[in-house]
Coordinates of N, CA and C in Angstrom, one line a residue:
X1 N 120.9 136.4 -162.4 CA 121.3 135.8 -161.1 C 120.5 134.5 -160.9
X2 N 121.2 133.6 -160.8 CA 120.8 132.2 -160.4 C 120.4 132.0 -159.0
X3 N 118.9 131.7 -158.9 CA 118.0 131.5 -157.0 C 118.7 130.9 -156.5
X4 N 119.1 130.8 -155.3 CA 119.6 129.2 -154.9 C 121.2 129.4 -154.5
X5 N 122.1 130.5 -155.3 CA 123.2 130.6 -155.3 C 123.4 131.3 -153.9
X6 N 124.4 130.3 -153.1 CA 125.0 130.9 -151.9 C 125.9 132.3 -151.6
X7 N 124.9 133.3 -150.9 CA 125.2 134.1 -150.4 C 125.0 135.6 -151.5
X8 N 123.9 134.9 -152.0 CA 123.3 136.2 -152.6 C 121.7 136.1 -152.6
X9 N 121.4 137.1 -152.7 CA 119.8 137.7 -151.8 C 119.4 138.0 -153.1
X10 N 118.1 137.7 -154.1 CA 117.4 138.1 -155.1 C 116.4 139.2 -154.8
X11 N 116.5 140.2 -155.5 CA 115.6 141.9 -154.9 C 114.6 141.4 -155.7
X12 N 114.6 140.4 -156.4 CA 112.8 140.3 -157.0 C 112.6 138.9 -157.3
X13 N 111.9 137.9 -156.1 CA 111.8 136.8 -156.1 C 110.4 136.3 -156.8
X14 N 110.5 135.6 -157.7 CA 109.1 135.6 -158.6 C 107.9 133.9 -158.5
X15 N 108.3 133.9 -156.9 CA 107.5 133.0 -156.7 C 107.9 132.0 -154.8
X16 N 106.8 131.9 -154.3 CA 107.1 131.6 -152.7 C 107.8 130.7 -152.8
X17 N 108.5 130.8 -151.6 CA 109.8 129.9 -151.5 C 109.8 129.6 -150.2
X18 N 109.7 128.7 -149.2 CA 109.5 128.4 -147.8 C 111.2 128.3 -147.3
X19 N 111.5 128.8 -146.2 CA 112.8 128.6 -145.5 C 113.0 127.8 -144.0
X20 N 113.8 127.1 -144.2 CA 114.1 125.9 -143.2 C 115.5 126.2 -142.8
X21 N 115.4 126.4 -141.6 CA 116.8 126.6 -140.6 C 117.0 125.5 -140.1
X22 N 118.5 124.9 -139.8 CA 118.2 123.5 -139.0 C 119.8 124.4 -137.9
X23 N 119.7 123.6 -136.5 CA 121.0 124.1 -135.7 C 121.2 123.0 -135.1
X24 N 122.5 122.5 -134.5 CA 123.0 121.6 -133.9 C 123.5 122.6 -132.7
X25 N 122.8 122.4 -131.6 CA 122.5 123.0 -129.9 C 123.1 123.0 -129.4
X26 N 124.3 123.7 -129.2 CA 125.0 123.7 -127.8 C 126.4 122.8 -128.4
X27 N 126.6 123.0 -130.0 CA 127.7 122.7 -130.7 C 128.9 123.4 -130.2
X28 N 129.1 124.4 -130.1 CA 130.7 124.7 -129.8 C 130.9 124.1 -128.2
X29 N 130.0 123.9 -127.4 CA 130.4 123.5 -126.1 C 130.6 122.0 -126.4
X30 N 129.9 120.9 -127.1 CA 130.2 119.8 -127.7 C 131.5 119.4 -128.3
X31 N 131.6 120.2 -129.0 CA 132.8 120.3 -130.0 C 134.4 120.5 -128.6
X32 N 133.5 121.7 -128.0 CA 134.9 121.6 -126.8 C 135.2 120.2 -125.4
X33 N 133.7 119.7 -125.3 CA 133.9 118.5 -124.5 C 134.5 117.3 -125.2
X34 N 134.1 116.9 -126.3 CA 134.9 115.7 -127.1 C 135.7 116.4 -128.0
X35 N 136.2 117.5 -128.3 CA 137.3 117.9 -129.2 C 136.9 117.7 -130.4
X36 N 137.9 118.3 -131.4 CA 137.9 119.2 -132.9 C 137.3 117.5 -133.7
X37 N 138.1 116.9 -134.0 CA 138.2 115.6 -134.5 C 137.4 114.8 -134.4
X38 N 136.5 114.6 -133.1 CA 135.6 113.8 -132.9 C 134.8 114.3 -133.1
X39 N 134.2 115.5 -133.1 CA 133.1 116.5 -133.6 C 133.0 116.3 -135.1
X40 N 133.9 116.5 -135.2 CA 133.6 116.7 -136.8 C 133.5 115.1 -137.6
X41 N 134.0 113.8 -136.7 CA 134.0 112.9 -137.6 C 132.5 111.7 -137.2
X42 N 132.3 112.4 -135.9 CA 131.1 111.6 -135.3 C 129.6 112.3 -135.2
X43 N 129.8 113.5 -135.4 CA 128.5 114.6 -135.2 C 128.7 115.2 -136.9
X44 N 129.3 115.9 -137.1 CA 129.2 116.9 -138.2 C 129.1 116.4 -139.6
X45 N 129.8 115.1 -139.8 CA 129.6 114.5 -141.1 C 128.4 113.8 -140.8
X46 N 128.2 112.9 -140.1 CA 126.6 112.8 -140.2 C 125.5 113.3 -140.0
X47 N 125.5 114.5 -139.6 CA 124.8 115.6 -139.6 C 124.6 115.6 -141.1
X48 N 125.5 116.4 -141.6 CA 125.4 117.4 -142.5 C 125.1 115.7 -144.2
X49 N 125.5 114.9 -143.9 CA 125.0 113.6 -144.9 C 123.9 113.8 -144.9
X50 N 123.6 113.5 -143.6 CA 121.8 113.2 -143.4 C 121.2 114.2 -144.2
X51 N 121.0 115.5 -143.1 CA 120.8 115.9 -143.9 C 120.9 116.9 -145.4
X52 N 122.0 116.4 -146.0 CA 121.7 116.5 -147.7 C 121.0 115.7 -148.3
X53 N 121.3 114.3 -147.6 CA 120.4 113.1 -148.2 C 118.5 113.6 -148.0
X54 N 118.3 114.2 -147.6 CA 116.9 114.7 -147.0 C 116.5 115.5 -148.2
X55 N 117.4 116.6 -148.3 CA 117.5 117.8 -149.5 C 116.9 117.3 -150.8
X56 N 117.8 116.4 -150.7 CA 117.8 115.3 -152.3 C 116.7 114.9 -152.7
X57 N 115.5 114.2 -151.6 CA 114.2 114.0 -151.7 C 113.1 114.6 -152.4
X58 N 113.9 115.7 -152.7 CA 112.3 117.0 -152.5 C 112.9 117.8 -153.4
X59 N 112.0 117.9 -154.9 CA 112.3 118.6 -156.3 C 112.5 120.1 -155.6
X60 N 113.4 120.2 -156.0 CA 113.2 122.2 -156.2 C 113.7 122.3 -154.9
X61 N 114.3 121.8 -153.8 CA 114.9 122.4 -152.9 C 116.1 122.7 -152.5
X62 N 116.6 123.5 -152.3 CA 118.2 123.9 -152.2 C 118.5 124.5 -150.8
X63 N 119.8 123.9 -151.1 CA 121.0 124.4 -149.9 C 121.7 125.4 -150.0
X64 N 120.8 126.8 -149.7 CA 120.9 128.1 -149.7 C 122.2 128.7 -149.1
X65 N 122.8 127.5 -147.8 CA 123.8 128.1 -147.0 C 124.4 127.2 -145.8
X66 N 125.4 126.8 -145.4 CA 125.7 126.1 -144.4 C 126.7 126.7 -143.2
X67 N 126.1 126.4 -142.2 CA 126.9 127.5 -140.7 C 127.8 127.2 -140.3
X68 N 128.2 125.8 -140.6 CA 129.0 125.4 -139.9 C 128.5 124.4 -138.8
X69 N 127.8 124.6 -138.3 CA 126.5 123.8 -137.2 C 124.9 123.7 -137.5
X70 N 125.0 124.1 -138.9 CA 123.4 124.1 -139.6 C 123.6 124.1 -140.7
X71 N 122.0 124.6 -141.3 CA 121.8 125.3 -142.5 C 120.9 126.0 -142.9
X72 N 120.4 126.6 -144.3 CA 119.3 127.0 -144.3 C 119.2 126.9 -145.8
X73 N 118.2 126.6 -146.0 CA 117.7 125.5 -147.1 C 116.4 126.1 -147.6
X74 N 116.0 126.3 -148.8 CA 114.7 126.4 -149.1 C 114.0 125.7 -150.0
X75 N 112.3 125.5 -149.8 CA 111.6 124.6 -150.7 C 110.5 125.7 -151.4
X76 N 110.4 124.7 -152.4 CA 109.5 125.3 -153.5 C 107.9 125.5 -152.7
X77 N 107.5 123.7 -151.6 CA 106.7 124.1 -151.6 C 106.4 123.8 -149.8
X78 N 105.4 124.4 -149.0 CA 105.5 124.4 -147.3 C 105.4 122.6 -147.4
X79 N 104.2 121.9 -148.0 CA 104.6 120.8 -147.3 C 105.5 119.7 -147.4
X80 N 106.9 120.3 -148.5 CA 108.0 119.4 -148.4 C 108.8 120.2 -147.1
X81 N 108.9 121.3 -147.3 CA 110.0 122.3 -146.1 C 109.2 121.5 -144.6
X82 N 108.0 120.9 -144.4 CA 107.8 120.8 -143.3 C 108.2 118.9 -143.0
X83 N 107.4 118.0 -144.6 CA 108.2 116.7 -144.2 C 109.3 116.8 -143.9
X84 N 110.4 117.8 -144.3 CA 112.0 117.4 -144.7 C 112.0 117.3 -142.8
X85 N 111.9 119.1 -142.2 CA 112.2 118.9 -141.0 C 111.7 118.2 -139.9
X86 N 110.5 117.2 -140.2 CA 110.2 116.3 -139.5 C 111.2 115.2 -139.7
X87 N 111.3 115.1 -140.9 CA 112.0 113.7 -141.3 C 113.2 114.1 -139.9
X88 N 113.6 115.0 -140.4 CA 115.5 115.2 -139.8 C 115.4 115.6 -138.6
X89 N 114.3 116.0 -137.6 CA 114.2 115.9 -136.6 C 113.6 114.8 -136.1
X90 N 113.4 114.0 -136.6 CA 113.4 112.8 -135.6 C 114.2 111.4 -136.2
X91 N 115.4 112.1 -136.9 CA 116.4 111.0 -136.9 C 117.1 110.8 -135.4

């Protein structure tokens, strides 16, 4: 079983792994004030660019899973999992 692969859980992980949740707040009420289209082409693609582009930075970290209005992502080590979500919280 390959780490990293979406939407499967490893029963014997053989080494720490830090986890990073990111959410976009009060998205479906957004999505319903400016509608489907503009959500997705003014919020959600740059969202979700950014941050991959963030991902990309940092050896060994992967995109474990995406929500639809987030993700959750893990790094090899705490102090990239904590640059990344600084970086992308203060885009």
């Amino acid at each position: 079983m390959e780490i990293g692969t979406p939407g499967v859980v490893s029963p014997h992980r053989e080494s720490l792994e830090v986890l990073l949740f990111t959410d976009l707040v009060d998205s479906t009420t957004l999505k319903g004030r400016i509608g489907d289209a503009a959500y997705v082409a003014e919020i959600a693609v740059p969202h979700n660019r950014y941050f991959r582009s963030i991902l990309a930075d940092y050896s060994g970290a992967v995109e474990e899973n995406y929500t639809g209005d987030g993700f959750l992502a893990s790094f090899p080590r705490v102090q990239d999992a904590v640059a990344a979500a600084l970086r992308f919280q203060q885009a």
